Coordinates of C-alpha atoms in Angstrom, one line a residue:
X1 CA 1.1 1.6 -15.6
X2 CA 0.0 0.4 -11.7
X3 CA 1.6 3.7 -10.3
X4 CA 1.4 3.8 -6.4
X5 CA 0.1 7.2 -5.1
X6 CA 2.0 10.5 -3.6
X7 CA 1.5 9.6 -0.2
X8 CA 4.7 11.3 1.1
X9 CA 2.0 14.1 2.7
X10 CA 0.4 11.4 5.0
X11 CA 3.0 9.6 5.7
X12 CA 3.9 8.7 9.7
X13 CA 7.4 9.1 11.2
X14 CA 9.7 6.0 11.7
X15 CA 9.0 6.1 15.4
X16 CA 5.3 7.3 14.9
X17 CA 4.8 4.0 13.0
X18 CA 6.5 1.9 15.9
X19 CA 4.4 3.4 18.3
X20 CA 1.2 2.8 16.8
X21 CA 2.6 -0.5 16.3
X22 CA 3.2 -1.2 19.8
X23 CA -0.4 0.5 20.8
X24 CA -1.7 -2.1 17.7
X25 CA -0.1 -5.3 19.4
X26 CA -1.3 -4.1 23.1
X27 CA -5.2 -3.7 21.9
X28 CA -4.7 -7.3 20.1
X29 CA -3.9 -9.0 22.7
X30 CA -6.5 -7.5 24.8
X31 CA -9.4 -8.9 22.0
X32 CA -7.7 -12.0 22.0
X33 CA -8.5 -12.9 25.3
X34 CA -11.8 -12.1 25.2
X35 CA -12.6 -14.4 22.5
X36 CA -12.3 -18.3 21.9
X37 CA -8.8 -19.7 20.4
X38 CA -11.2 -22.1 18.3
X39 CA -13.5 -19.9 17.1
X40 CA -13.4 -18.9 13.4
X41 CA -12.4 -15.6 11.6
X42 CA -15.4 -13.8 10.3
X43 CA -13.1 -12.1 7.6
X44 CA -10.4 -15.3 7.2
X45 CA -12.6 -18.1 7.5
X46 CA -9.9 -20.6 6.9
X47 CA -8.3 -19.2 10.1
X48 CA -9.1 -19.9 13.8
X49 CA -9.1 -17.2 16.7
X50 CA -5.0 -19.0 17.6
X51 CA -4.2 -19.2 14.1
X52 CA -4.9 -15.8 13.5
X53 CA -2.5 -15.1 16.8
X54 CA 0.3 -17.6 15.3
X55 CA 0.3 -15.9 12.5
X56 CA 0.9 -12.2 13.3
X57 CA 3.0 -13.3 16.5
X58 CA 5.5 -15.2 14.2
X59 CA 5.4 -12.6 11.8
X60 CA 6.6 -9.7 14.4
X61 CA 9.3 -12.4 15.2
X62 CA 10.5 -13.2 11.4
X63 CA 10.2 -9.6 10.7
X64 CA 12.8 -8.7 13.7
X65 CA 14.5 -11.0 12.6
X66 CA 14.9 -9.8 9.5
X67 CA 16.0 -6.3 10.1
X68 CA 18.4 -7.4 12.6
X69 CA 20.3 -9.0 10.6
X70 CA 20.0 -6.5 7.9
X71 CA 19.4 -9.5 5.4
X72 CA 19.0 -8.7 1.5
X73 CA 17.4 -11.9 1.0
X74 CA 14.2 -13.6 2.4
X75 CA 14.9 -15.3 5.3
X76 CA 12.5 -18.8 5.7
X77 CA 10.4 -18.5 8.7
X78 CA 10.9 -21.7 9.2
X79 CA 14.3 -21.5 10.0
X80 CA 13.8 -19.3 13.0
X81 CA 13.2 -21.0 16.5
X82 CA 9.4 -19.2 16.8
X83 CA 7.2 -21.7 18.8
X84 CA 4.1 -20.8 20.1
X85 CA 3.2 -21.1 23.8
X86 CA 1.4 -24.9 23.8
X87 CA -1.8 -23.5 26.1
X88 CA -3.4 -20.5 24.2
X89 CA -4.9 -19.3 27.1
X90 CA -0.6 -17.8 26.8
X91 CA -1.2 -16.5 23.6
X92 CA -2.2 -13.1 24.5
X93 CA 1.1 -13.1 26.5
X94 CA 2.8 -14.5 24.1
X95 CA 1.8 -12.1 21.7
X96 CA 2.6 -8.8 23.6
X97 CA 6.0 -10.4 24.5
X98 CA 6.7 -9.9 20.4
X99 CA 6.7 -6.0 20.9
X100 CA 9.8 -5.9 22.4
X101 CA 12.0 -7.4 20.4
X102 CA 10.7 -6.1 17.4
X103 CA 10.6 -2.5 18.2
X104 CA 14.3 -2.7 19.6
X105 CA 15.0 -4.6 16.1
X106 CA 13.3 -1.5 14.0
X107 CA 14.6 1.1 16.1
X108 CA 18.2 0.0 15.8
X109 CA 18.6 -0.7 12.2
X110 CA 19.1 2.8 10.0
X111 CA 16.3 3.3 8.0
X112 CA 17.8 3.2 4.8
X113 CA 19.7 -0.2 5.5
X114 CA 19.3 -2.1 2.2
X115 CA 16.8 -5.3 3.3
X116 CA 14.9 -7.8 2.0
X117 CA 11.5 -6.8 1.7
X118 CA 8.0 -8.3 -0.6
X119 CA 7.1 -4.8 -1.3
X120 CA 8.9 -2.1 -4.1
X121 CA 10.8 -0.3 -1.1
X122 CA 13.8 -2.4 -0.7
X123 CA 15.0 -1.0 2.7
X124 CA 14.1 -1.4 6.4
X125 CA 11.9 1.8 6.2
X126 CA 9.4 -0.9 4.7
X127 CA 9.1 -3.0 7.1
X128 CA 7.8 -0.1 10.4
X129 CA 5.1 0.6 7.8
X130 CA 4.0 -2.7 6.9
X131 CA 4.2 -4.4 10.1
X132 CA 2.0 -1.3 11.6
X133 CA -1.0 -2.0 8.9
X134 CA -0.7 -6.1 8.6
X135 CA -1.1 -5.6 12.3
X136 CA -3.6 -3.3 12.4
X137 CA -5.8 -5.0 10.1
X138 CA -5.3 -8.5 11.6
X139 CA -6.4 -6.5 15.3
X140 CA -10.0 -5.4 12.9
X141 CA -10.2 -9.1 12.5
X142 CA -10.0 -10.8 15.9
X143 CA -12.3 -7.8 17.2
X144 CA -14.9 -8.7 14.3
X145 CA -14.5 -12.0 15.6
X146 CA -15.2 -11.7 19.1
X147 CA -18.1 -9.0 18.0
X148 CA -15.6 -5.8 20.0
X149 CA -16.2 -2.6 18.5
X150 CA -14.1 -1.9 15.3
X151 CA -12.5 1.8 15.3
X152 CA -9.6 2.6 12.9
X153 CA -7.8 6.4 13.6
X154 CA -8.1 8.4 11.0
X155 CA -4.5 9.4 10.6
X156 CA -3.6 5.7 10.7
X157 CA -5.9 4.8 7.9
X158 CA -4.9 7.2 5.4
X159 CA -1.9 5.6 5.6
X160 CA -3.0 2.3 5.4
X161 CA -4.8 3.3 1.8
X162 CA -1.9 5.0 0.6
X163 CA 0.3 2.0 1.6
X164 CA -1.5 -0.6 0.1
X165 CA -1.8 0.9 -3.3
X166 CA 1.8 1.7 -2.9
X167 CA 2.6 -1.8 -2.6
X168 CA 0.5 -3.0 -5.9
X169 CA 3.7 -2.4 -7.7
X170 CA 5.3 -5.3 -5.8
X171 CA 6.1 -8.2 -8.2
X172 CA 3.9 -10.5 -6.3
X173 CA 0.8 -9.0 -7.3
X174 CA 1.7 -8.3 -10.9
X175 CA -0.3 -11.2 -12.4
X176 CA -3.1 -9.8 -10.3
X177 CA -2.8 -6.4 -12.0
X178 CA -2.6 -7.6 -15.3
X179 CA -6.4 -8.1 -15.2
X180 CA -6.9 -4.2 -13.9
X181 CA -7.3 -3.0 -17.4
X182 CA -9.9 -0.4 -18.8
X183 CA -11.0 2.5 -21.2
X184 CA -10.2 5.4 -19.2
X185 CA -12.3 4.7 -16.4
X186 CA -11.7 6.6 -13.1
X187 CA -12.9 5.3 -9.5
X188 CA -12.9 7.7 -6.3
X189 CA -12.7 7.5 -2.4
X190 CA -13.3 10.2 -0.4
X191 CA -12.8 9.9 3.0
X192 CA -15.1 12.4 4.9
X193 CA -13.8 13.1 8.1
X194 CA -10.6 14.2 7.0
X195 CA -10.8 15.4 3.2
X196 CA -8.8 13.1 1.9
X197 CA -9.6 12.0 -1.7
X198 CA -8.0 9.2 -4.1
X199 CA -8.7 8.3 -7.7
X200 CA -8.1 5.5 -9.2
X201 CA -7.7 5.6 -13.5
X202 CA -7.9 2.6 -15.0
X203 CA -6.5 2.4 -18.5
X204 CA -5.6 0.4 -21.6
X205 CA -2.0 -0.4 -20.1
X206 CA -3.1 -0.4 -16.5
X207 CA -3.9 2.0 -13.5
X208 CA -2.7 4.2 -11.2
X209 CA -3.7 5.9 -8.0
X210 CA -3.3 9.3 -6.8
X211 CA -4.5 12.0 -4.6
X212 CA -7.4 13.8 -6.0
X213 CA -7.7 17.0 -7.0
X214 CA -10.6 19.7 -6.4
X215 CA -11.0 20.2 -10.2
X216 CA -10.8 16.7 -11.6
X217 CA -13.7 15.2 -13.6
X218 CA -16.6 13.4 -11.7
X219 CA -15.8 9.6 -11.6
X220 CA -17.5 6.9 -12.4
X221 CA -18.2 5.8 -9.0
X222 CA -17.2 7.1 -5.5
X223 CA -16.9 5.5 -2.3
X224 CA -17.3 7.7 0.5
X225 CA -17.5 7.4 4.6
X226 CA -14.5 7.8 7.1
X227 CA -11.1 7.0 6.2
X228 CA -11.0 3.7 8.8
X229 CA -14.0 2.4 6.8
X230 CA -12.9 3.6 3.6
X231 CA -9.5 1.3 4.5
X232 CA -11.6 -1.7 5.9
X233 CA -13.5 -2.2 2.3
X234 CA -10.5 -1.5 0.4
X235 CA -8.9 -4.6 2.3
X236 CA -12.1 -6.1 2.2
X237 CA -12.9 -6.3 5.7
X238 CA -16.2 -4.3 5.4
X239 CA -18.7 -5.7 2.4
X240 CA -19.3 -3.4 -0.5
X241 CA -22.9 -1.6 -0.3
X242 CA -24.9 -1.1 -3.4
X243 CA -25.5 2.7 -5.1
X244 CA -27.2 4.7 -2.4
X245 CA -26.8 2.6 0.1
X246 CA -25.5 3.3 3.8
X247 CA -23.0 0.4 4.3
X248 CA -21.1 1.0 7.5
X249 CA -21.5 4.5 7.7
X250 CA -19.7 4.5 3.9
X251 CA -21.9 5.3 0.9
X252 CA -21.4 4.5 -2.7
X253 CA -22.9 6.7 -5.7
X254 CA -22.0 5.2 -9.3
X255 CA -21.7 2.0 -10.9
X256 CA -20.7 -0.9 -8.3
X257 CA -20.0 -3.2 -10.7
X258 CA -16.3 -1.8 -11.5
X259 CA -15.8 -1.2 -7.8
X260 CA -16.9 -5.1 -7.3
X261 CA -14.3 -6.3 -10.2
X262 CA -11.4 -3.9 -9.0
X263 CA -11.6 -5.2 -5.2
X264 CA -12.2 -8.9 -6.1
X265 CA -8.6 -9.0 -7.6
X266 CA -7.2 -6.9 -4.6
X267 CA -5.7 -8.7 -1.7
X268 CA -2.9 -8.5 0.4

């Protein structure tokens, strides 16, 4: 089944998301040049410090890009002239000099302009959303990297749970999904500071995801703690603790071993 949650209660405005976007890119940038271009990623270990930038930089870039041209089909990054500054002491710059062009891109183009996009929502309301969580995550990573405090807003994280389950109904993860099958089996989150709850039921024929209810039945397992932790396991940027443990101020009661199986096919 893989149906994507009723997030339409939590989710930002158009503008809301390109704000937080912009406020994203600008705290980024500031971790970036704290921290050494060659070190390694803590989370993407196949990445360096300036890799990590090249990527979300030239994603900003495709993605305005993109929407500009309203395009229905994908356009090949490689196609656009994106070079990166040569000395990455720039990069920071060069980063931050992405906002621009990519908020004027998703502020000009209607909302409901038919566009390309990876995900189920075939329209350039996708991308605001998308670009504001791939960038918000990809910020969690440079500051775990140059060991900066991590702190994801509340509001912001909601949003970046709902999103991604949303998204697991996107073709490209279909194979993925295929191997999400159970007996019935229902997993929680509960995030804490703003009473917010999801379950997860996985069945026969799939799963889906919605927003819990005070009188469902208990599941087999709960994750609890904020919602910016709750978001950072779920993208698997914060390790899974064991049954009564404290892990990052989240705590899990149940069985982990279907929590450990349903994340290790999970990733965006």
């Amino acid at each position: 089944m893989s149906e994507a949650p009723p997030d339409t209660c939590h989710r930002l405005g158009h503008d809301a998301y390109l704000d937080a976007t912009a406020a994203e890119i600008a705290l980024m940038a500031e971790v970036i040049a704290k921290g050494d271009p060659a070190a390694t990623v803590v989370t993407c270990p196949e990445w360096t410090l300036a890799k990590l930038v090249r990527h979300v930089a030239r994603v900003h870039r495709w993605c305005a890009a993109l929407v500009r041209t309203k395009s229905t089909e994908r356009l090949d990054p490689r196609s656009l002239p994106i070079e990166a500054p040569a000395d990455t002491a720039d990069y920071p710059a060069w980063l931050s000099a992405g906002t621009a062009e990519l908020e004027d891109a998703l502020r000009e183009v209607d909302p409901d302009t038919p566009v390309w996009a990876w995900g189920p929502d075939q329209h350039a309301r996708f991308w605001p959303r998308r670009i504001l969580h791939e960038t918000l995550i990809h910020r969690v990573d440079a500051e775990l990297t140059v060991g900066a405090p991590v702190a994801v807003d509340s509001r912001l994280a909601v949003d970046t749970i709902d999103e991604f389950f949303s998204n697991l109904a996107a073709p490209r993860f279909e194979s993925r999904m295929a191997e999400l099958r159970g007996g019935g089996e229902a997993l929680a989150l509960a995030a804490t500071d703003v009473d917010v709850h999801w379950r997860i039921e996985i069945g026969p024929d799939g799963f889906g995801v919605r927003h819990a209810a005070d009188d469902d039945e208990p599941a087999v397992s709960t994750l609890s703690g904020s919602a910016g932790e709750l978001a950072l396991v779920v993208y698997r940027r914060r390790p899974l603790g064991g049954p009564g443990e404290e892990a990052h101020g989240c705590t899990l009661t149940g069985d982990r071993s279907l929590w450990g199986r349903w994340l290790s096919v999970l990733s965006l």
